[in-house]
C-alpha positions as a printed Julia matrix, in Angstrom:
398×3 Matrix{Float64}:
   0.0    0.0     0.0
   1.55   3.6    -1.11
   2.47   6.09    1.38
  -0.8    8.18    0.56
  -3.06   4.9     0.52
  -2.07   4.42    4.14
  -3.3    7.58    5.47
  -6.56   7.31    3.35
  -7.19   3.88    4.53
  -6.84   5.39    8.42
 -10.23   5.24   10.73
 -12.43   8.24   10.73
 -11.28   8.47   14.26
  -7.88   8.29   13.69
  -8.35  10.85   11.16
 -10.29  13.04   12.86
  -7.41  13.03   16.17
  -5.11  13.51   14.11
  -6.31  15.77   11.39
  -6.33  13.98    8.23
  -9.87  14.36    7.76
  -9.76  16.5     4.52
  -6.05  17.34    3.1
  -5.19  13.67    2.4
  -8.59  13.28    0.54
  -8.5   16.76   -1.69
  -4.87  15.88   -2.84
  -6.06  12.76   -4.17
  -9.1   13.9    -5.62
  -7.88  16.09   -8.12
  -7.4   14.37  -11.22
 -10.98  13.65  -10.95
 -12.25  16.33  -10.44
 -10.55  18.33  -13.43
 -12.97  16.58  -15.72
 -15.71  17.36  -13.74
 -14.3   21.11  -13.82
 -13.92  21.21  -17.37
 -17.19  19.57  -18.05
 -19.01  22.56  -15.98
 -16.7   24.78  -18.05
 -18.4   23.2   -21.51
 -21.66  24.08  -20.16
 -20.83  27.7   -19.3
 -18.71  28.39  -22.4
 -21.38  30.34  -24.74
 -22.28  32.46  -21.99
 -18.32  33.26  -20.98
 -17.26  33.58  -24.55
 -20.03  36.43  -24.73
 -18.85  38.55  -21.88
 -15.17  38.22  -23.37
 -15.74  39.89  -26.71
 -18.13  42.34  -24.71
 -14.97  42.68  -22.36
 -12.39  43.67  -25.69
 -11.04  39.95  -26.02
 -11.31  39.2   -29.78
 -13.44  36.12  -31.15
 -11.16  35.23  -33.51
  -7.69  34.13  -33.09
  -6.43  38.26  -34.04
  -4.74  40.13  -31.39
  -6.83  42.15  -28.99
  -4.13  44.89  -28.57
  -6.19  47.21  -26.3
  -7.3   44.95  -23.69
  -4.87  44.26  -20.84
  -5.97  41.32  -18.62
  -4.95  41.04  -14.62
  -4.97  37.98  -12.69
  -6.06  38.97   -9.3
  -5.55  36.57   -6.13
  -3.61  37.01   -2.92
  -1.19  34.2    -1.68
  -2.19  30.91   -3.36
  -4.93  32.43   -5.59
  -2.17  34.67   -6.91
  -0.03  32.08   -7.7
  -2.58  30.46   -9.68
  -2.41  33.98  -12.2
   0.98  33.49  -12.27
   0.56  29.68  -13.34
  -1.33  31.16  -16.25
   0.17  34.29  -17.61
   2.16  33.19  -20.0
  -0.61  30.75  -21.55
  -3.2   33.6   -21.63
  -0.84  35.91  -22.55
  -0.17  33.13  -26.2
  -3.52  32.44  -26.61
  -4.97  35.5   -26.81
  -2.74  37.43  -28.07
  -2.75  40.38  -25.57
  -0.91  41.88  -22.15
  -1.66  39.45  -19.65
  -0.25  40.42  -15.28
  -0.73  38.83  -12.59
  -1.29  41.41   -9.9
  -1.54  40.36   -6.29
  -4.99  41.96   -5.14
  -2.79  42.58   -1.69
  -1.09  45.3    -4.08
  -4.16  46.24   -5.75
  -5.6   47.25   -2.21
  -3.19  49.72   -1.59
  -2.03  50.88   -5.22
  -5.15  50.29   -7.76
  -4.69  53.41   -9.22
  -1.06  52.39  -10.47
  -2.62  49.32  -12.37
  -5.38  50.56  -14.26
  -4.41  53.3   -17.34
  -6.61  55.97  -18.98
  -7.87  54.64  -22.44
  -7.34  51.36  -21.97
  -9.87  48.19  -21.63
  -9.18  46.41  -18.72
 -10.85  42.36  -17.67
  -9.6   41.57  -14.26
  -9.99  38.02  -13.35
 -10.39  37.09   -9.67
  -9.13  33.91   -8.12
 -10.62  33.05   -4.79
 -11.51  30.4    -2.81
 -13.85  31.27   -0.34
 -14.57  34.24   -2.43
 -14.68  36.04    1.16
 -10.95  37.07    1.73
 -11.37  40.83    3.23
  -8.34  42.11    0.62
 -10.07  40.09   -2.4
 -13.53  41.58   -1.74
 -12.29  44.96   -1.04
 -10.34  45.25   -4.12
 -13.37  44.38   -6.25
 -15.49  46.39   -4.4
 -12.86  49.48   -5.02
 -12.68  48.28   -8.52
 -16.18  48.65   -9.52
 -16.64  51.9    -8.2
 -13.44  54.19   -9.16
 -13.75  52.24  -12.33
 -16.83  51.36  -13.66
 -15.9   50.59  -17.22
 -13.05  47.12  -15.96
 -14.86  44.29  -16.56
 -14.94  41.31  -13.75
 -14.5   37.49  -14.41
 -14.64  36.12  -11.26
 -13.68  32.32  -10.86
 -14.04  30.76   -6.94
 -15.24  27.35   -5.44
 -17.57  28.71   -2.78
 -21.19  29.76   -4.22
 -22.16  31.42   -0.25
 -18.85  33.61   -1.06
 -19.3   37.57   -1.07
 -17.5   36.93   -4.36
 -19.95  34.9    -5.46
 -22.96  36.36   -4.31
 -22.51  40.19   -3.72
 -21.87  41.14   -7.25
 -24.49  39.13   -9.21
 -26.88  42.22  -10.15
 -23.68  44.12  -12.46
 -23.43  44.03  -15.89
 -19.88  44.21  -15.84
 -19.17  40.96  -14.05
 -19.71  37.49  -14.19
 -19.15  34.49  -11.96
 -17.66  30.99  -12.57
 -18.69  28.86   -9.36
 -17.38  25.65   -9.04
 -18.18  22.68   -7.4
 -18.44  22.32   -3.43
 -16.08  19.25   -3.53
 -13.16  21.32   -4.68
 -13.88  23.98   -1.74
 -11.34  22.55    0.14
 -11.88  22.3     3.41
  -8.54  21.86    4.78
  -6.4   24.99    5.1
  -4.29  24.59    2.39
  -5.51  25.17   -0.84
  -4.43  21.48   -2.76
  -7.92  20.42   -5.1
  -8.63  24.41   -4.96
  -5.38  25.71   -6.55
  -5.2   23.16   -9.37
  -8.89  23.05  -10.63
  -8.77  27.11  -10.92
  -5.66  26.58  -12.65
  -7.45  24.21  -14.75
 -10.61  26.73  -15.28
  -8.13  29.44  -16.3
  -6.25  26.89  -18.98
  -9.78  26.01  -20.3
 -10.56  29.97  -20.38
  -7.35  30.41  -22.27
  -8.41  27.85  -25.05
 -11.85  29.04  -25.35
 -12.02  29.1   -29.08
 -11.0   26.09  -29.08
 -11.9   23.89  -25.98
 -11.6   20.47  -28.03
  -8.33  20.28  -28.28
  -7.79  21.72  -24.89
  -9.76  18.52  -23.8
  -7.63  15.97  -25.23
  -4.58  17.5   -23.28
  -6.44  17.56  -20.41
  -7.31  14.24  -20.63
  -3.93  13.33  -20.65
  -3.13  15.7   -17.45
  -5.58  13.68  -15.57
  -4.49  10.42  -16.02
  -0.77  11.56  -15.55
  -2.03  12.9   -12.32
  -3.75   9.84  -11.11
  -0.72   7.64  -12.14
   1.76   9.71  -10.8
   0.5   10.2    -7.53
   0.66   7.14   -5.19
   4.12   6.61   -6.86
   5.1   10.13   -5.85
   3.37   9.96   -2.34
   5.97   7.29   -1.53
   9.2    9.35   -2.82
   8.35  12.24   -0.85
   7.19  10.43    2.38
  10.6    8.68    2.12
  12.41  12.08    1.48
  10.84  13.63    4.46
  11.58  10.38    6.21
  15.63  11.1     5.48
  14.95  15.1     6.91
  15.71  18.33    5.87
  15.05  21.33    7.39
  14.62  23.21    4.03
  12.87  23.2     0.49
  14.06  25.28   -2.6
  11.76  24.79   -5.62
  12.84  25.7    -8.44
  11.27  25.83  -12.14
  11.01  27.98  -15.13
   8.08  29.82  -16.94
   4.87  29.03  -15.83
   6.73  26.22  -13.81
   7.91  28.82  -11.27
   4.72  29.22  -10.21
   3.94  25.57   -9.63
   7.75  26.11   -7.65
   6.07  28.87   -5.7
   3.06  27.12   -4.77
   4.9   24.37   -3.49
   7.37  26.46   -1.25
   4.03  27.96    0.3
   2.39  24.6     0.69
   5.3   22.88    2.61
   5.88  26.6     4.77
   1.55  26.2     5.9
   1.33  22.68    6.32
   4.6   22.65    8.68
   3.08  25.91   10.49
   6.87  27.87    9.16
   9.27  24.9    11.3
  10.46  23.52    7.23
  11.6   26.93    6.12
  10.75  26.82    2.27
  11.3   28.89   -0.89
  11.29  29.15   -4.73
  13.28  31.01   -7.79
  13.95  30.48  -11.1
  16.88  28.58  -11.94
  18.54  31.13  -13.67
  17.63  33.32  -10.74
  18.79  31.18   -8.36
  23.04  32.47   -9.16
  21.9   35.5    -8.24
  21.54  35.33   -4.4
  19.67  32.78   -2.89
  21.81  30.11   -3.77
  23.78  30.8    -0.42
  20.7   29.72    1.32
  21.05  25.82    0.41
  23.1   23.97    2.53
  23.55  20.09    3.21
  20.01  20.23    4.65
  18.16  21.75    2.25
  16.58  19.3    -0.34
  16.41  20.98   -3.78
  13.21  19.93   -6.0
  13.73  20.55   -9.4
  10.78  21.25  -11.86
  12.8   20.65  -15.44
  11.67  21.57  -18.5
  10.3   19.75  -21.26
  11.8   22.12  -23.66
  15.47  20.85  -24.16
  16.81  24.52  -24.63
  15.58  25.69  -21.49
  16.62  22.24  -19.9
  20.36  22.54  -20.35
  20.29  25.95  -18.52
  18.62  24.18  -15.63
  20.4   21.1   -15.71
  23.48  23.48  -15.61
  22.04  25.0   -12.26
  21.72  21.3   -10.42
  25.48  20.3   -12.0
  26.88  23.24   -9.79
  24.76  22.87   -6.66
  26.33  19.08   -7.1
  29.79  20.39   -8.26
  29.98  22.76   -4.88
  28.73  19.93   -3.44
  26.04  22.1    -1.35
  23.38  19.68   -0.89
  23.43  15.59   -1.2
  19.03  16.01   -0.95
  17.91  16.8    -4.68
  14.67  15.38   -6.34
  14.14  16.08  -10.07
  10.58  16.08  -11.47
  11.29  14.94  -15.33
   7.95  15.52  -17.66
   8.78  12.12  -19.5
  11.91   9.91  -19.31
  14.3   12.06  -21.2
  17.43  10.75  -23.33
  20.09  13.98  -22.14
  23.62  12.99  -21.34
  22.52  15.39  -18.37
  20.08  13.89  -17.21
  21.31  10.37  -16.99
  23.87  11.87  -14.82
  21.36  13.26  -12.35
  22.35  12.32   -8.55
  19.03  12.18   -6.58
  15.58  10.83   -7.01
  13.99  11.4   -10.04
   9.86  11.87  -10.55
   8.98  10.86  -13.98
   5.85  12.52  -14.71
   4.87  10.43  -17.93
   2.87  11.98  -20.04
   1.3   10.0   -23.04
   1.66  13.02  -25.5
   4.04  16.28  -25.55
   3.06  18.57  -23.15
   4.23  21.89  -22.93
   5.46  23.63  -19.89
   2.37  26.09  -19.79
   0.48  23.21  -18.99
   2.52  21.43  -16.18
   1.53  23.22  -13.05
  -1.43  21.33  -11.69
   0.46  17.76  -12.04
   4.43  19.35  -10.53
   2.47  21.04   -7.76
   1.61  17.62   -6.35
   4.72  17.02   -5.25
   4.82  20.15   -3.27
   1.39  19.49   -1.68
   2.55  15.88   -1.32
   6.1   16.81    0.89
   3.97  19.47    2.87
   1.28  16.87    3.64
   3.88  14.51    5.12
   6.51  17.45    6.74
   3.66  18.03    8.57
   3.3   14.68   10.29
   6.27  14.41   10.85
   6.62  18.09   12.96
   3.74  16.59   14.99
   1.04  18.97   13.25
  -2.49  18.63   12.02
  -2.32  18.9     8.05
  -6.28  20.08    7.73
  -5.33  22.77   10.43
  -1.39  22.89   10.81
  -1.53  26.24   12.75
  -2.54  25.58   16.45
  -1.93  28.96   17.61
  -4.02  30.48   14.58
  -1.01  32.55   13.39
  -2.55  31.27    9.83
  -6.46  30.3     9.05
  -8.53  29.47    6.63
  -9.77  32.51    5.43
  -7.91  35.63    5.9
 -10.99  37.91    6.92
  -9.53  40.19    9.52
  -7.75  42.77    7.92
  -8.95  46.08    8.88
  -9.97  48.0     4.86
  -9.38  52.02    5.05
């Protein structure tokens, strides 16, 4: 029985003492529930294809060179905008940020430019962050004319329910089961990701459901085999993460960092970087007990510059604890000469980088989940003095 198996196959009781109720449970969902996403994504497509062109995003595949789109979110609903940017950013063919809405709070007015069309797209959720609700709030009134795409997975959210009667906004609710209940976001992060993907191929969602077809069953292969590599890993200790990827893979590399930091309540001190970034600075944080998770490319160019990266953390011989997560079982010199475990992701078909995130970010979810048994914590509520919760809903707006 795999390392995740085991936990799943736990008493309610057990579970319940010792908090395994949920998190366990909405990791391994997810695969699933990405059809079931994109299949309540087919339904709504007319309808959200209709607001876009009203919005300035062109029907056809021409460039829509006066509409700038921002990915709103705050914490791991931000990362999920920067998960997508660059895919957006291709397929439609116009200036796509992702904007933290913590920064949109304070300095809207530097984000928003006379004469220009504006679609901000709101990840949340609860869809009743304080920051998240406040920002839209702000939003509609200083600036009427910014259309609103709102995507969250709670339909009692203020998000959800608060803005229904505008013109200039429209909701995509998803199911209950992917309202995870646990405090970190795991089924939550990669089913938005998912929604925005799906959003990204709107004029064509066929195709975009082959490849996600493919991302699901990756997923649910991958998974049990990974739950046992990084239950092991945590098993051997460390006492820090570095993730690192590239593109749209740095964001799966900064989800991760944040799901190992919650689910060990900040005890497994965690971050992420680019590869290339890496040189320039916080390489002197990795020492011998840092294990270094590598998210490598599928693109062989961008590969070699990465696989250059883990050759000198091995050549300064910084760090013995490496993991590289490999998108199919590659045929570089390099990477046959990779020391550490190795995470073959499989894929049946080619699948580009843009599309990774929501299969690498298991194994940050997956080394948080068991980091946090092992500090003695409670993964569906790892903070027992309520430093961190659920919903951030206590910030004071001015």
């Amino acid at each position: 029985m795999d390392a995740l198996a085991r936990l799943l196959a736990l008493s309610a009781a057990e579970k319940e003492m010792r908090g395994l109720v949920h998190t366990p449970r909405e990791i391994l969902q997810q695969s699933a529930t990405w059809r079931r996403t994109y299949q309540k994504f087919l339904q709504l497509a007319p309808s959200i294809k209709e607001f876009l062109i009203q919005a300035g995003l062109n029907g056809s595949a021409q460039t829509s060179p006066q509409l700038t789109v921002l990915l709103v979110g705050a914490g791991t609903s931000d990362y999920i905008g920067k998960s997508l940017c660059a895919l957006l950013q291709k397929q439609w063919r116009c200036e796509v940020q992702a904007v933290p809405s913590t920064d949109l709070l304070t300095n809207i007015e530097e984000h928003v430019l006379p004469e220009r069309s504006y679609l901000w797209i709101s990840f949340s959720r609860s869809g009743d962050s304080a920051e998240g609700v406040a920002v839209l709030k702000a939003a509609l009134e200083r600036y009427p004319e910014v259309r609103h795409l709102i995507v969250t997975c709670n339909d009692h959210g203020k998000m959800a329910c608060s803005f229904n009667d505008r013109r200039n906004v429209f909701s995509i609710v998803l199911d209950d089961e992917v309202n995870d209940r646990g405090l970190a976001m795991t089924s939550s992060f990669s089913n938005m990701v998912i929604v925005g993907q799906a959003l990204a191929h709107l004029r064509d969602l066929e195709t975009y459901g082959t490849l996600l077809d493919d991302l699901a069953s990756t997923a649910s292969q991958v998974l049990l085999a990974a739950a046992d590599v990084c239950e092991r890993l945590v098993h051997e200790g460390f006492s820090k993460v570095c993730f690192l990827g590239t593109g749209p893979l740095k964001g799966a590399a900064t989800e991760s960092a944040l799901k190992v930091l919650e689910l060990t309540d900040g005890r497994v001190m965690s971050f992420s970087e680019s590869f290339l970034g890496l040189r320039h600075g916080p390489l002197s944080a990795i020492d011998r007990d840092t294990l270094v998770v590598s998210f490598l490319s599928g693109d062989e160019r961008r590969r070699a510059y990465e696989l250059d990266l883990v050759k000198e953390i091995f050549d300064k011989r910084l760090t013995a604890k490496r993991v590289a997560v490999l998108p199919t079982r590659m045929r570089d010199s390099a990477v046959f000469g990779l020391e550490g475990d190795t995470i073959v992701l499989g894929f049946q078909h080619p699948i580009a980088d843009l599309y990774r995130p929501p299969v690498d970010v298991l194994v940050g979810q997956l080394l948080g989940l068991f980091a946090s048994l092992r500090e003695g914590l409670k993964p569906d509520a790892p903070s027992p003095q309520g430093v961190i919760n659920r919903v951030v809903s206590h910030v004071t707006i001015h």
